Short mmCIF file of C-alpha atoms and ligand atoms in Angstrom, two decimals:
data_model
loop_
_atom_site.label_atom_id
_atom_site.label_comp_id
_atom_site.label_asym_id
_atom_site.label_seq_id
_atom_site.Cartn_x
_atom_site.Cartn_y
_atom_site.Cartn_z
CA UNK A 30 19.42 8.38 1.29
CA UNK A 31 17.21 6.94 -1.47
CA UNK A 32 14.43 9.35 -2.46
CA UNK A 33 11.23 7.36 -3.22
CA UNK A 34 9.80 10.22 -5.29
CA UNK A 35 12.82 10.06 -7.62
CA UNK A 36 12.34 6.27 -7.83
CA UNK A 37 8.68 6.76 -8.78
CA UNK A 38 9.49 9.27 -11.52
CA UNK A 39 12.26 7.07 -12.92
CA UNK A 40 9.80 4.17 -13.16
CA UNK A 41 7.43 6.34 -15.19
CA UNK A 42 10.23 7.58 -17.46
CA UNK A 43 11.25 4.01 -18.23
CA UNK A 44 7.70 3.01 -19.16
CA UNK A 45 7.23 6.19 -21.20
CA UNK A 46 10.33 5.40 -23.26
CA UNK A 47 9.15 1.83 -23.88
CA UNK A 48 5.73 2.86 -25.23
CA UNK A 49 6.72 6.26 -26.58
CA UNK A 50 4.15 7.99 -24.38
CA UNK A 51 3.36 11.67 -24.86
CA UNK A 52 6.18 13.62 -23.18
CA UNK A 53 3.96 16.51 -22.04
CA UNK A 54 1.64 14.05 -20.31
CA UNK A 55 4.60 12.41 -18.58
CA UNK A 56 5.98 15.75 -17.37
CA UNK A 57 2.52 16.67 -15.99
CA UNK A 58 2.24 13.34 -14.20
CA UNK A 59 5.58 13.88 -12.48
CA UNK A 60 4.29 16.78 -10.40
CA UNK A 61 1.53 16.50 -7.79
CA UNK A 62 -1.37 18.95 -8.21
CA UNK A 63 -0.57 20.27 -4.74
CA UNK A 64 0.85 19.34 -1.36
CA UNK A 65 0.74 20.91 2.07
CA UNK A 66 2.83 20.75 5.22
CA UNK A 67 0.93 21.37 8.46
CA UNK A 68 1.91 21.91 12.10
CA UNK A 69 -0.11 20.04 14.70
CA UNK A 70 0.26 21.36 18.26
CA UNK A 71 -0.71 18.77 20.88
CA UNK A 72 -0.80 19.01 24.67
CA UNK A 73 0.85 15.78 25.78
CA UNK A 74 -0.15 13.77 28.87
CA UNK A 75 2.53 15.52 30.95
CA UNK A 76 0.94 18.91 30.19
CA UNK A 77 3.69 20.03 27.81
CA UNK A 78 2.95 21.09 24.24
CA UNK A 79 4.60 19.27 21.37
CA UNK A 80 4.31 20.30 17.72
CA UNK A 81 4.04 17.52 15.13
CA UNK A 82 4.52 17.88 11.38
CA UNK A 83 2.03 16.44 8.89
CA UNK A 84 1.72 16.35 5.10
CA UNK A 85 -0.95 15.72 2.48
CA UNK A 86 -0.10 15.36 -1.19
CA UNK A 87 -2.82 15.42 -3.87
CA UNK A 88 -1.20 14.07 -6.98
CA UNK A 89 -3.86 13.82 -9.70
CA UNK A 90 -7.67 13.78 -9.84
CA UNK A 91 -8.40 13.32 -13.55
CA UNK A 92 -10.10 9.96 -12.89
CA UNK A 93 -11.89 10.90 -9.64
CA UNK A 94 -11.33 12.23 -6.10
CA UNK A 95 -7.79 12.08 -4.72
CA UNK A 96 -7.47 8.85 -2.74
CA UNK A 97 -4.79 7.43 -0.49
CA UNK A 98 -3.82 6.53 3.04
CA UNK A 99 -2.38 8.35 6.02
CA UNK A 100 0.88 7.05 7.48
CA UNK A 101 2.15 7.61 11.03
CA UNK A 102 5.89 6.95 11.12
CA UNK A 103 9.03 8.76 12.35
CA UNK A 104 10.49 8.65 8.84
CA UNK A 105 7.52 10.19 7.01
CA UNK A 106 8.79 12.97 4.72
CA UNK A 107 7.35 15.20 2.03
CA UNK A 108 9.12 13.20 -0.68
CA UNK A 109 7.79 9.93 0.70
CA UNK A 110 4.24 11.31 0.78
CA UNK A 111 4.59 12.73 -2.74
CA UNK A 112 5.87 9.38 -4.03
CA UNK A 113 3.07 7.49 -2.32
CA UNK A 114 0.44 9.87 -3.78
CA UNK A 115 1.98 9.42 -7.25
CA UNK A 116 1.82 5.62 -6.91
CA UNK A 117 -1.84 5.90 -5.83
CA UNK A 118 -2.76 7.71 -9.06
CA UNK A 119 -1.21 4.91 -11.12
CA UNK A 120 -2.52 2.13 -8.89
CA UNK A 121 -6.10 3.39 -9.11
CA UNK A 122 -5.81 3.62 -12.88
CA UNK A 123 -4.36 0.07 -13.10
CA UNK A 124 -7.12 -1.46 -10.99
CA UNK A 125 -9.71 0.65 -12.82
CA UNK A 126 -11.43 2.48 -9.95
CA UNK A 127 -12.62 6.09 -10.42
CA UNK A 128 -10.14 7.70 -8.05
CA UNK A 129 -7.05 9.84 -8.40
CA UNK A 130 -4.02 9.70 -6.13
CA UNK A 131 -3.35 11.23 -2.73
CA UNK A 132 -1.42 10.40 0.42
CA UNK A 133 -0.73 11.85 3.83
CA UNK A 134 1.41 11.32 6.86
CA UNK A 135 2.46 12.59 10.26
CA UNK A 136 6.06 12.40 11.45
CA UNK A 137 6.15 10.54 14.79
CA UNK A 138 6.45 7.08 16.29
CA UNK A 139 2.96 5.97 17.38
CA UNK A 140 4.53 3.35 19.65
CA UNK A 141 5.93 6.17 21.77
CA UNK A 142 2.68 8.01 22.52
CA UNK A 143 -0.27 7.13 24.77
CA UNK A 144 -3.72 6.29 23.32
CA UNK A 145 -4.99 9.74 24.38
CA UNK A 146 -2.05 11.44 22.63
CA UNK A 147 -2.59 9.30 19.52
CA UNK A 148 -6.21 10.45 19.35
CA UNK A 149 -5.19 14.11 19.75
CA UNK A 150 -2.60 13.86 16.96
CA UNK A 151 -5.14 12.13 14.66
CA UNK A 152 -7.77 14.79 15.31
CA UNK A 153 -5.20 17.60 15.13
CA UNK A 154 -4.10 16.46 11.67
CA UNK A 155 -7.71 16.58 10.42
CA UNK A 156 -8.21 20.05 11.94
CA UNK A 157 -5.39 21.22 9.68
CA UNK A 158 -6.47 19.52 6.44
CA UNK A 159 -10.30 19.40 6.76
CA UNK A 160 -10.81 22.00 4.05
CA UNK A 161 -8.71 20.07 1.57
CA UNK A 162 -10.56 16.75 1.88
CA UNK A 163 -14.14 15.58 1.28
CA UNK A 164 -16.13 12.63 -0.12
CA UNK A 165 -15.86 14.01 -3.66
CA UNK A 166 -12.57 15.81 -3.22
CA UNK A 167 -9.98 13.71 -1.35
CA UNK A 168 -10.70 10.48 0.52
CA UNK A 169 -8.02 9.31 3.01
CA UNK A 170 -7.61 5.76 4.38
CA UNK A 171 -5.31 3.80 6.73
CA UNK A 172 -1.68 3.06 5.88
CA UNK A 173 1.32 2.08 7.99
CA UNK A 174 0.49 2.42 11.72
CA UNK A 175 -3.04 3.75 11.17
CA UNK A 176 -6.22 1.68 11.49
CA UNK A 177 -10.02 1.76 11.67
CA UNK A 178 -10.01 3.34 15.15
CA UNK A 179 -7.91 6.22 13.87
CA UNK A 180 -10.19 6.61 10.83
CA UNK A 181 -13.21 6.74 13.17
CA UNK A 182 -11.61 9.58 15.19
CA UNK A 183 -10.84 11.39 11.94
CA UNK A 184 -14.43 11.00 10.64
CA UNK A 185 -15.74 12.38 13.93
CA UNK A 186 -13.39 15.37 13.81
CA UNK A 187 -14.15 16.03 10.15
CA UNK A 188 -17.93 15.85 10.84
CA UNK A 189 -17.63 18.33 13.73
CA UNK A 190 -15.60 20.79 11.69
CA UNK A 191 -17.48 20.64 8.39
CA UNK A 192 -20.98 19.49 9.45
CA UNK A 193 -20.88 17.31 6.32
CA UNK A 194 -23.81 14.87 6.67
CA UNK A 195 -21.95 12.21 4.75
CA UNK A 196 -18.68 12.57 6.69
CA UNK A 197 -18.04 8.78 6.78
CA UNK A 198 -17.73 8.80 2.96
CA UNK A 199 -14.68 11.07 3.36
CA UNK A 200 -12.62 8.19 4.82
CA UNK A 201 -12.30 4.50 4.05
CA UNK A 202 -10.98 1.74 6.27
CA UNK A 203 -13.42 2.73 9.02
CA UNK A 204 -14.82 0.33 11.61
CA UNK A 205 -17.89 -1.65 10.53
CA UNK A 206 -20.16 0.22 12.94
CA UNK A 207 -19.08 3.54 11.46
CA UNK A 208 -19.72 2.85 7.78
CA UNK A 209 -16.74 0.59 7.11
CA UNK A 210 -16.99 -2.16 4.50
CA UNK A 211 -17.06 -5.86 5.16
CA UNK A 212 -13.86 -7.37 3.81
CA UNK A 213 -11.82 -4.13 3.93
CA UNK A 214 -9.45 -5.32 6.64
CA UNK A 215 -8.22 -8.33 4.67
CA UNK A 216 -8.66 -6.70 1.24
CA UNK A 217 -5.06 -5.84 0.37
CA UNK A 218 -3.71 -9.27 1.29
CA UNK A 219 -6.68 -11.08 -0.21
CA UNK A 220 -6.37 -9.12 -3.46
CA UNK A 221 -2.63 -9.84 -3.55
CA UNK A 222 -3.39 -13.54 -3.18
CA UNK A 223 -5.68 -13.39 -6.24
CA UNK A 224 -3.02 -11.67 -8.34
CA UNK A 225 -0.34 -14.09 -7.15
CA UNK A 226 -2.55 -17.03 -8.14
CA UNK A 227 -2.97 -15.53 -11.63
CA UNK A 228 0.79 -14.94 -11.93
CA UNK A 229 1.65 -18.49 -10.86
CA UNK A 230 -0.89 -19.89 -13.32
CA UNK A 231 1.18 -18.38 -16.15
CA UNK A 232 4.11 -20.62 -15.16
CA UNK A 233 6.56 -17.74 -15.38
CA UNK A 234 8.88 -19.29 -12.79
CA UNK A 235 10.09 -22.80 -12.08
CA UNK A 236 8.93 -23.21 -8.49
CA UNK A 237 11.01 -25.83 -6.73
CA UNK A 238 9.60 -26.10 -3.24
CA UNK A 239 6.63 -23.70 -3.49
CA UNK A 240 8.23 -21.65 -0.75
CA UNK A 241 7.59 -18.03 0.19
CA UNK A 242 9.26 -15.48 2.47
CA UNK A 243 7.28 -12.45 3.65
CA UNK A 244 8.79 -9.30 5.13
CA UNK A 245 6.30 -7.41 7.34
CA UNK A 246 3.56 -8.93 9.46
CA UNK A 247 1.08 -6.06 9.80
CA UNK A 248 -2.24 -5.69 8.04
CA UNK A 249 -0.85 -6.54 4.61
CA UNK A 250 1.70 -9.15 5.68
CA UNK A 251 -0.73 -11.15 7.79
CA UNK A 252 -3.45 -11.35 5.19
CA UNK A 253 -1.15 -12.08 2.24
CA UNK A 254 0.32 -14.84 4.43
CA UNK A 255 -3.15 -16.32 4.88
CA UNK A 256 -3.86 -15.98 1.17
CA UNK A 257 -0.67 -17.79 0.10
CA UNK A 258 -1.21 -20.49 2.71
CA UNK A 259 -4.65 -21.03 1.15
CA UNK A 260 -2.95 -21.44 -2.24
CA UNK A 261 -1.12 -24.42 -0.73
CA UNK A 262 2.29 -22.72 -0.68
CA UNK A 263 4.72 -22.99 2.21
CA UNK A 264 5.64 -19.85 4.18
CA UNK A 265 9.18 -20.51 5.40
CA UNK A 266 10.00 -17.03 6.72
CA UNK A 267 8.16 -14.08 8.24
CA UNK A 268 9.37 -10.87 9.86
CA UNK A 269 8.38 -7.66 11.57
CA UNK A 270 10.36 -4.58 12.57
CA UNK A 271 12.06 -6.52 15.39
CA UNK A 272 13.37 -9.32 13.15
CA UNK A 273 12.32 -12.52 11.44
CA UNK A 274 11.77 -16.23 11.91
CA UNK A 275 12.62 -19.12 9.60
CA UNK A 276 11.61 -22.76 9.35
CA UNK A 277 12.56 -24.73 6.25
CA UNK A 278 9.61 -27.08 6.79
CA UNK A 279 7.12 -24.20 6.88
CA UNK A 280 5.80 -21.92 9.61
CA UNK A 281 2.44 -22.44 11.25
CA UNK A 282 0.58 -19.16 10.74
CA UNK A 283 -1.84 -19.57 13.62
CA UNK A 284 1.08 -20.16 15.99
CA UNK A 285 2.99 -17.19 14.55
CA UNK A 286 -0.03 -14.91 14.98
CA UNK A 287 -0.61 -16.10 18.56
CA UNK A 288 3.10 -15.66 19.43
CA UNK A 289 3.15 -12.14 17.96
CA UNK A 290 -0.01 -11.24 19.88
CA UNK A 291 1.41 -12.56 23.12
CA UNK A 292 4.96 -11.21 22.94
CA UNK A 293 4.58 -8.26 20.55
CA UNK A 294 7.12 -9.73 18.11
CA UNK A 295 7.69 -12.74 15.85
CA UNK A 296 11.21 -13.49 17.07
CA UNK A 297 11.77 -16.48 19.38
CA UNK A 298 8.79 -18.33 17.86
CA UNK A 299 9.19 -21.92 18.99
CA UNK A 300 10.27 -24.41 16.32
CA UNK A 301 11.88 -21.69 14.18
CA UNK A 302 15.25 -19.96 13.94
CA UNK A 303 15.60 -16.21 14.40
CA UNK A 304 16.87 -14.37 11.30
CA UNK A 305 17.38 -10.71 10.46
CA UNK A 306 15.26 -8.79 7.98
CA UNK A 307 18.31 -8.59 5.72
CA UNK A 308 18.71 -12.38 5.78
CA UNK A 309 15.03 -12.91 4.99
CA UNK A 310 15.33 -10.97 1.74
CA UNK A 311 18.15 -13.22 0.54
CA UNK A 312 16.65 -16.64 1.30
CA UNK A 313 16.55 -19.30 -1.42
CA UNK A 314 12.75 -19.21 -1.78
CA UNK A 315 10.55 -19.26 -4.88
CA UNK A 316 8.67 -16.06 -4.05
CA UNK A 317 9.81 -13.08 -2.00
CA UNK A 318 7.08 -10.77 -0.72
CA UNK A 319 8.20 -7.45 0.73
CA UNK A 320 5.18 -6.24 2.76
CA UNK A 321 6.67 -3.64 5.12
CA UNK A 322 8.31 -0.44 3.91
CA UNK A 323 9.96 1.06 0.81
CA UNK A 324 13.61 0.85 -0.33
CA UNK A 325 14.40 -2.56 1.16
CA UNK A 326 15.68 -4.03 -2.13
CA UNK A 327 18.62 -1.88 -3.21
CA UNK A 328 21.76 -1.91 -5.36
CA UNK A 329 23.57 -3.27 -2.30
CA UNK A 330 21.51 -6.44 -1.74
CA UNK A 331 19.64 -7.06 -5.03
CA UNK A 332 22.46 -9.20 -6.45
CA UNK A 333 22.11 -11.58 -3.51
CA UNK A 334 18.33 -12.01 -3.79
CA UNK A 335 17.70 -15.60 -4.85
CA UNK A 336 13.92 -15.68 -5.32
CA UNK A 337 12.99 -15.73 -9.04
CA UNK A 338 9.73 -13.89 -8.32
CA UNK A 339 9.45 -10.70 -6.26
CA UNK A 340 5.88 -9.82 -5.43
CA UNK A 341 5.64 -6.26 -4.09
CA UNK A 342 2.94 -5.96 -1.45
CA UNK A 343 4.64 -2.94 0.18
CA UNK A 344 4.68 0.32 -1.72
CA UNK A 345 8.02 1.09 -3.34
CA UNK A 346 10.15 -1.71 -1.85
CA UNK A 347 12.50 -1.85 -4.88
CA UNK A 348 14.88 0.97 -5.83
CA UNK A 349 15.55 1.82 -9.49
CA UNK A 350 18.99 0.20 -9.34
CA UNK A 351 17.64 -2.98 -7.74
CA UNK A 352 14.90 -3.15 -10.38
CA UNK A 353 17.56 -2.99 -13.09
CA UNK A 354 19.56 -5.78 -11.43
CA UNK A 355 16.45 -7.97 -11.19
CA UNK A 356 15.54 -7.35 -14.82
CA UNK A 357 19.06 -8.13 -16.03
CA UNK A 358 19.12 -11.37 -14.07
CA UNK A 359 15.75 -12.49 -15.47
CA UNK A 360 13.76 -12.14 -12.27
CA UNK A 361 10.07 -11.35 -12.40
CA UNK A 362 8.86 -8.39 -10.37
CA UNK A 363 5.13 -7.92 -9.89
CA UNK A 364 4.87 -4.22 -9.06
CA UNK A 365 3.17 -2.67 -6.04
CA UNK A 366 0.73 -0.69 -8.19
CA UNK A 367 -0.78 -4.01 -9.29
CA UNK A 368 -0.02 -6.42 -6.42
CA UNK A 369 -1.38 -4.35 -3.54
CA UNK A 370 -4.22 -2.60 -5.37
CA UNK A 371 -6.85 -4.78 -3.64
CA UNK A 372 -6.81 -2.36 -0.70
CA UNK A 373 -7.91 0.61 -2.71
CA UNK A 374 -10.23 -1.57 -4.81
CA UNK A 375 -12.16 -2.34 -1.65
CA UNK A 376 -11.85 1.26 -0.47
CA UNK A 377 -13.73 2.14 -3.62
CA UNK A 378 -16.46 -0.35 -2.67
CA UNK A 379 -16.62 1.16 0.84
CA UNK A 380 -16.89 4.69 -0.58
CA UNK A 381 -19.54 3.56 -3.08
CA UNK A 382 -21.60 1.94 -0.31
CA UNK A 383 -21.36 5.13 1.81
CA UNK A 384 -22.33 7.35 -1.13
CA UNK A 385 -25.37 5.16 -1.91
CA UNK A 386 -26.42 4.28 1.66
CA UNK A 387 -25.76 0.56 1.06
CA UNK A 388 -24.07 -2.20 3.07
CA UNK A 389 -22.90 -5.25 1.14
CA UNK A 390 -22.20 -8.69 2.64
CA UNK A 391 -18.56 -9.84 2.83
CA UNK A 392 -18.96 -12.44 0.05
CA UNK A 393 -20.25 -9.77 -2.32
CA UNK A 394 -17.33 -7.46 -1.53
CA UNK A 395 -14.71 -10.19 -1.94
CA UNK A 396 -16.34 -11.52 -5.12
CA UNK A 397 -16.29 -8.06 -6.66
CA UNK A 398 -12.69 -7.61 -5.53
CA UNK A 399 -11.71 -10.93 -7.06
CA UNK A 400 -13.12 -9.87 -10.46
CA UNK A 401 -11.36 -6.51 -10.20
CA UNK A 402 -7.98 -8.10 -9.47
CA UNK A 403 -8.29 -10.76 -12.17
CA UNK A 404 -9.15 -8.06 -14.71
CA UNK A 405 -6.30 -5.80 -13.57
CA UNK A 406 -3.76 -8.61 -13.93
CA UNK A 407 -5.17 -9.60 -17.36
CA UNK A 408 -4.93 -5.97 -18.55
CA UNK A 409 -1.34 -5.60 -17.33
CA UNK A 410 -0.42 -8.97 -18.85
CA UNK A 411 -1.76 -7.87 -22.26
CA UNK A 412 0.43 -4.75 -22.20
CA UNK A 413 3.40 -6.80 -20.92
CA UNK A 414 3.08 -9.05 -23.98
CA UNK A 415 2.38 -6.24 -26.42
CA UNK A 416 5.52 -4.27 -25.51
CA UNK A 417 7.62 -7.25 -24.34
CA UNK A 418 8.37 -5.26 -21.24
CA UNK A 419 8.53 -5.72 -17.46
CA UNK A 420 5.31 -5.97 -15.47
CA UNK A 421 6.18 -2.66 -13.82
CA UNK A 422 6.51 -0.80 -17.09
CA UNK A 423 3.40 -2.55 -18.42
CA UNK A 424 1.38 -1.37 -15.40
CA UNK A 425 2.65 2.20 -15.87
CA UNK A 426 1.86 2.18 -19.59
CA UNK A 427 -1.68 0.89 -18.96
CA UNK A 428 -2.25 3.52 -16.24
CA UNK A 429 -0.76 6.39 -18.27
CA UNK A 430 -3.02 5.53 -21.22
CA UNK A 431 -6.06 5.53 -18.91
CA UNK A 432 -4.95 8.83 -17.36
CA UNK A 433 -4.54 10.36 -20.82
CA UNK A 434 -8.06 9.20 -21.75
CA UNK A 435 -9.37 10.89 -18.59
CA UNK A 436 -7.78 14.16 -19.66
CA UNK A 437 -4.77 14.28 -17.34
P1 LIG B 13 1.25 -2.10 9.22
O1 LIG B 13 1.63 -0.94 10.06
O2 LIG B 13 0.00 -2.82 9.54
O3 LIG B 13 2.43 -3.19 9.21
C1 LIG B 13 3.74 -2.89 8.86
C2 LIG B 13 4.60 -4.10 9.17
O4 LIG B 13 5.95 -3.84 8.75
C3 LIG B 13 4.68 -4.45 10.66
O5 LIG B 13 4.70 -5.86 10.81
C4 LIG B 13 6.02 -3.86 11.07
O6 LIG B 13 6.57 -4.52 12.19
C5 LIG B 13 6.83 -4.13 9.82
N1 LIG B 13 8.00 -3.26 9.71
C6 LIG B 13 8.12 -1.95 10.01
N2 LIG B 13 9.39 -1.53 9.83
C7 LIG B 13 10.07 -2.60 9.39
C8 LIG B 13 11.42 -2.82 9.03
N3 LIG B 13 12.31 -1.81 9.07
N4 LIG B 13 11.77 -4.06 8.62
C9 LIG B 13 10.86 -5.05 8.57
N5 LIG B 13 9.58 -4.91 8.91
C10 LIG B 13 9.20 -3.70 9.31
O7 LIG B 13 1.23 -1.56 7.71
P2 LIG B 13 0.51 -2.21 6.46
O8 LIG B 13 -0.80 -1.53 6.29
O9 LIG B 13 0.59 -3.69 6.55
O10 LIG B 13 1.43 -1.67 5.26
C11 LIG B 13 2.60 -2.36 4.82
C12 LIG B 13 2.96 -1.87 3.43
O11 LIG B 13 1.86 -2.13 2.54
C13 LIG B 13 3.26 -0.38 3.30
O12 LIG B 13 4.22 -0.20 2.28
C14 LIG B 13 1.92 0.19 2.84
O13 LIG B 13 2.05 1.44 2.19
C15 LIG B 13 1.49 -0.91 1.90
N6 LIG B 13 0.06 -0.95 1.61
C16 LIG B 13 -0.87 -1.05 2.61
C17 LIG B 13 -2.21 -1.15 2.27
C18 LIG B 13 -3.27 -1.35 3.32
O14 LIG B 13 -4.44 -1.54 2.92
N7 LIG B 13 -2.97 -1.36 4.59
C19 LIG B 13 -2.62 -1.10 0.94
C20 LIG B 13 -1.64 -1.01 -0.05
C21 LIG B 13 -0.31 -0.95 0.30
#
């Protein structure tokens, strides 16, 4: 079993060695400020009580309130949540927003509960952590299997429990009617598209067919797919948890979205061949975009990955060993803490609007996000050149320097 928290710490160690970063700082950054495990008793629809386990990890707040999503998944674990909170600290420093890092999760499969049970679990989680969060303390958001509806339930529960008049500012990724920001839904994918455009403009790879394969077709996968299609690149493969589809000539995104909506899965999309998630990762494409879960690129399959550019839209998709294999074979990896930072960039805009009683139009949000992403890539690129190091180490070095400045 690959432990994502160990992967995260190894990434930091590697960057620290490259730039000779202060060892005391690095040791401090390897431990979250605090984390909690909570029990959430819920009366299920059949009248029986079930107890769910939840976590919240607050990694570092030197640059601002802890910030990071809440994941609902059967494989959520304390180490996963700690790793995700650690990556949030670094991501927020890379993209330059005044937040620290946090993350939470509840261990269950949301596909196996009713809407009423889902609401009870969401509210129950907030009942257990309400005293640890707040607009200037810790600001959660959606992550895998959570969405604006769930954030709205959480805001409501938090408001009831704390009577905080600015309860919506305690969560981002809310619905528009409840203080959400225009542009937040597409932000992570849109931001990734901006970074990818900047990367491609540097001509770091020899693109043959301008082809892309994307693993994951949820919030991030769908919007990065739209963004790369707008760049004029061809998406030849897409997948979700039930499997993938492939068409050498390019997939039609509108048809793929409609098929997924109708059948609940991408597989059996007409005009394409079904493939497995494992096969998708090894296709002969120019760019591979993991946009589902962590640890999908490992020592076992990294040697068979053909794409010269791996663009990490998921958090932690590449293990330490796989990263080493990619580096030794001259592949370029654009790390998660840069590639997917558009989500939290826009979360910052949402929080700012809530704190100041403002509501910005979509164009304004996306324009600001564009500038943020272009700057983040330029800053990482400068460090990459300065130390002649990987983009991952460059992003860590940049973030660690900013965290040191903030007094971490
Ligand atoms: P989501 O729940 O909307 O979508 C997840 C997608 O992954 C779905 O299409 C699902 O079918 C697929 N998937 C699940 N298990 C899989 C498996 N074993 N193999 C292949 N596909 C699988 O989640 P999301 O918000 O799109 O998040 C995806 C990734 O992006 C996560 O790593 C998340 O932490 C990261 N991320 C999300 C945001 C955001 O704003 N939502 C921001 C930054 C990073």
